[in-house]
């Protein structure tokens, strides 16, 4: 079974609007971490936001927030007020006791 | 604070040749990772070091890939001999530390710019 699933290969959003990128995960561990990374066309992976499995509040970092629903095993990334520079690949990742796994990614395109 | 450094940025080789990549992690980071990212896919973990010891190399093709982190700081990844399917971006990342059963923010991984390998 896939440990990390990103079901949206591509997403479009109008500049200044909000967008949600989906991520579901699978683990039997009680303690794990969830991460989102951005990969622009330059290729570098940029850390955006972290959510711990024991964190009761959803993580926020500036325009990024993580909608963490533990019972549903989902960790969706919400980007508010999209900017043209947000156009990139976005990867969800999970670290459990076994290893770190990445999803297949979602390509976000922000339209002017 | 300096980020993760990698070199070279690009490498083109013929199949069956050997190649080596170098990575210098963020100062003070105990954990170092090598990933392979094939075009259109997410990164795949090849090997994880904690200081100079190997934590996980279950997905490293050991017949042709090797990696070392002798002094617990910088690391090299080698491919010998290379195959066409090794064409990919090789990413190095580091984190403060990783402890089993914790899954906390100290394992936030910071990535270098990557090495794009083309095998002809």
CSV table of C-alpha atoms in Angstrom, one decimal, chain A:
chain,number,residue,atom,x,y,z
A,1,UNK,CA,0.0,0.0,0.0
A,2,UNK,CA,1.1,3.5,-0.7
A,3,UNK,CA,2.3,5.3,2.3
A,4,UNK,CA,1.7,8.8,0.9
A,5,UNK,CA,-0.9,9.6,-1.7
A,6,UNK,CA,-1.4,12.8,-3.6
A,7,UNK,CA,-4.3,12.4,-5.9
A,8,UNK,CA,-4.1,15.7,-7.8
A,9,UNK,CA,-1.4,15.5,-10.5
A,10,UNK,CA,-2.1,19.2,-11.4
A,11,UNK,CA,-4.0,22.1,-10.0
A,12,UNK,CA,-4.8,25.5,-11.2
A,13,UNK,CA,-5.6,28.6,-9.1
A,14,UNK,CA,-6.3,32.2,-9.8
A,15,UNK,CA,-3.9,34.7,-8.4
A,16,UNK,CA,-4.9,35.9,-4.9
A,17,UNK,CA,-7.3,33.0,-4.3
A,18,UNK,CA,-6.8,30.1,-1.9
A,19,UNK,CA,-6.0,26.5,-2.9
A,20,UNK,CA,-6.0,23.2,-1.1
A,21,UNK,CA,-3.5,20.4,-2.1
A,22,UNK,CA,-4.6,17.0,-0.9
A,23,UNK,CA,-2.5,14.4,0.9
A,24,UNK,CA,-3.4,11.2,2.6
A,25,UNK,CA,-1.0,8.9,4.4
A,26,UNK,CA,-0.9,5.4,5.9
A,27,UNK,CA,1.1,4.4,9.0
A,28,UNK,CA,0.5,2.2,12.0
A,29,UNK,CA,2.9,4.2,14.1
A,30,UNK,CA,1.6,6.5,16.8
A,31,UNK,CA,4.4,9.0,16.5
A,32,UNK,CA,5.1,10.5,13.0
A,33,UNK,CA,5.7,13.7,11.3
A,34,UNK,CA,4.1,15.2,8.2
A,35,UNK,CA,6.0,17.7,5.9
A,36,UNK,CA,5.2,19.7,2.9
A,37,UNK,CA,7.9,20.8,0.4
A,38,UNK,CA,7.8,23.1,-2.6
A,39,UNK,CA,10.0,22.3,-5.6
A,40,UNK,CA,10.2,25.1,-8.2
A,41,UNK,CA,11.5,24.6,-11.7
A,42,UNK,CA,15.0,25.3,-10.4
A,43,UNK,CA,14.8,21.9,-8.7
A,44,UNK,CA,15.6,22.7,-5.0
A,45,UNK,CA,13.3,21.2,-2.4
A,46,UNK,CA,12.1,24.0,-0.1
A,47,UNK,CA,10.6,23.1,3.3
A,48,UNK,CA,7.2,24.7,3.9
A,49,UNK,CA,5.5,23.4,7.0
A,50,UNK,CA,5.6,20.6,9.5
A,51,UNK,CA,2.8,18.8,11.5
A,52,UNK,CA,3.5,16.4,14.3
A,53,UNK,CA,1.1,13.5,15.0
A,54,UNK,CA,0.6,14.6,18.5
A,55,UNK,CA,0.0,18.3,17.7
A,56,UNK,CA,-3.5,19.2,18.5
A,57,UNK,CA,-3.5,22.5,16.5
A,58,UNK,CA,-3.1,22.7,12.8
A,59,UNK,CA,0.3,24.1,11.8
A,60,UNK,CA,0.5,27.5,10.1
A,61,UNK,CA,3.5,29.3,8.5
A,62,UNK,CA,2.6,32.6,6.9
A,63,UNK,CA,0.3,31.9,3.9
A,64,UNK,CA,0.7,28.1,4.4
A,65,UNK,CA,-1.5,26.1,6.7
A,66,UNK,CA,-1.9,22.4,7.2
A,67,UNK,CA,-5.4,20.9,7.6
A,68,UNK,CA,-4.6,17.9,9.7
A,69,UNK,CA,-7.4,15.3,10.2
A,70,UNK,CA,-5.8,12.5,12.1
A,71,UNK,CA,-8.8,10.1,12.0
A,72,UNK,CA,-9.0,10.4,8.3
A,73,UNK,CA,-5.2,10.3,7.9
A,74,UNK,CA,-5.1,13.4,5.8
A,75,UNK,CA,-2.8,16.4,5.9
A,76,UNK,CA,-3.9,18.8,3.2
A,77,UNK,CA,-1.9,22.0,2.5
A,78,UNK,CA,-3.8,25.2,2.2
A,79,UNK,CA,-2.1,28.2,0.4
A,80,UNK,CA,-3.9,31.4,0.9
A,81,UNK,CA,-3.7,34.5,-1.4
A,82,UNK,CA,-1.9,32.6,-4.1
A,83,UNK,CA,1.0,34.4,-5.9
A,84,UNK,CA,2.5,33.8,-9.3
A,85,UNK,CA,5.7,32.6,-7.5
A,86,UNK,CA,3.7,29.8,-5.9
A,87,UNK,CA,3.7,27.9,-9.2
A,88,UNK,CA,5.7,24.8,-8.5
A,89,UNK,CA,5.6,21.1,-7.6
A,90,UNK,CA,4.4,20.4,-4.1
A,91,UNK,CA,5.3,17.3,-2.2
A,92,UNK,CA,3.8,15.8,0.9
A,93,UNK,CA,6.0,13.6,3.0
A,94,UNK,CA,5.7,11.5,6.1
A,95,UNK,CA,8.4,10.4,8.5
A,96,UNK,CA,7.5,7.4,10.7
A,97,UNK,CA,9.6,4.7,12.4
A,98,UNK,CA,10.4,3.0,9.2
A,99,UNK,CA,11.5,5.8,6.9
A,100,UNK,CA,10.7,9.1,5.1
A,101,UNK,CA,8.4,8.7,2.1
A,102,UNK,CA,7.3,11.3,-0.4
A,103,UNK,CA,4.1,11.5,-2.5
A,104,UNK,CA,4.2,11.8,-6.2
A,105,UNK,CA,3.6,15.5,-6.0
A,106,UNK,CA,1.0,18.0,-7.3
A,107,UNK,CA,1.9,20.6,-9.9
A,108,UNK,CA,0.3,23.9,-9.0
A,109,UNK,CA,-0.1,26.6,-11.6
A,110,UNK,CA,-1.1,30.1,-10.5
A,111,UNK,CA,-2.9,32.1,-13.2
A,112,UNK,CA,-2.7,35.9,-13.4
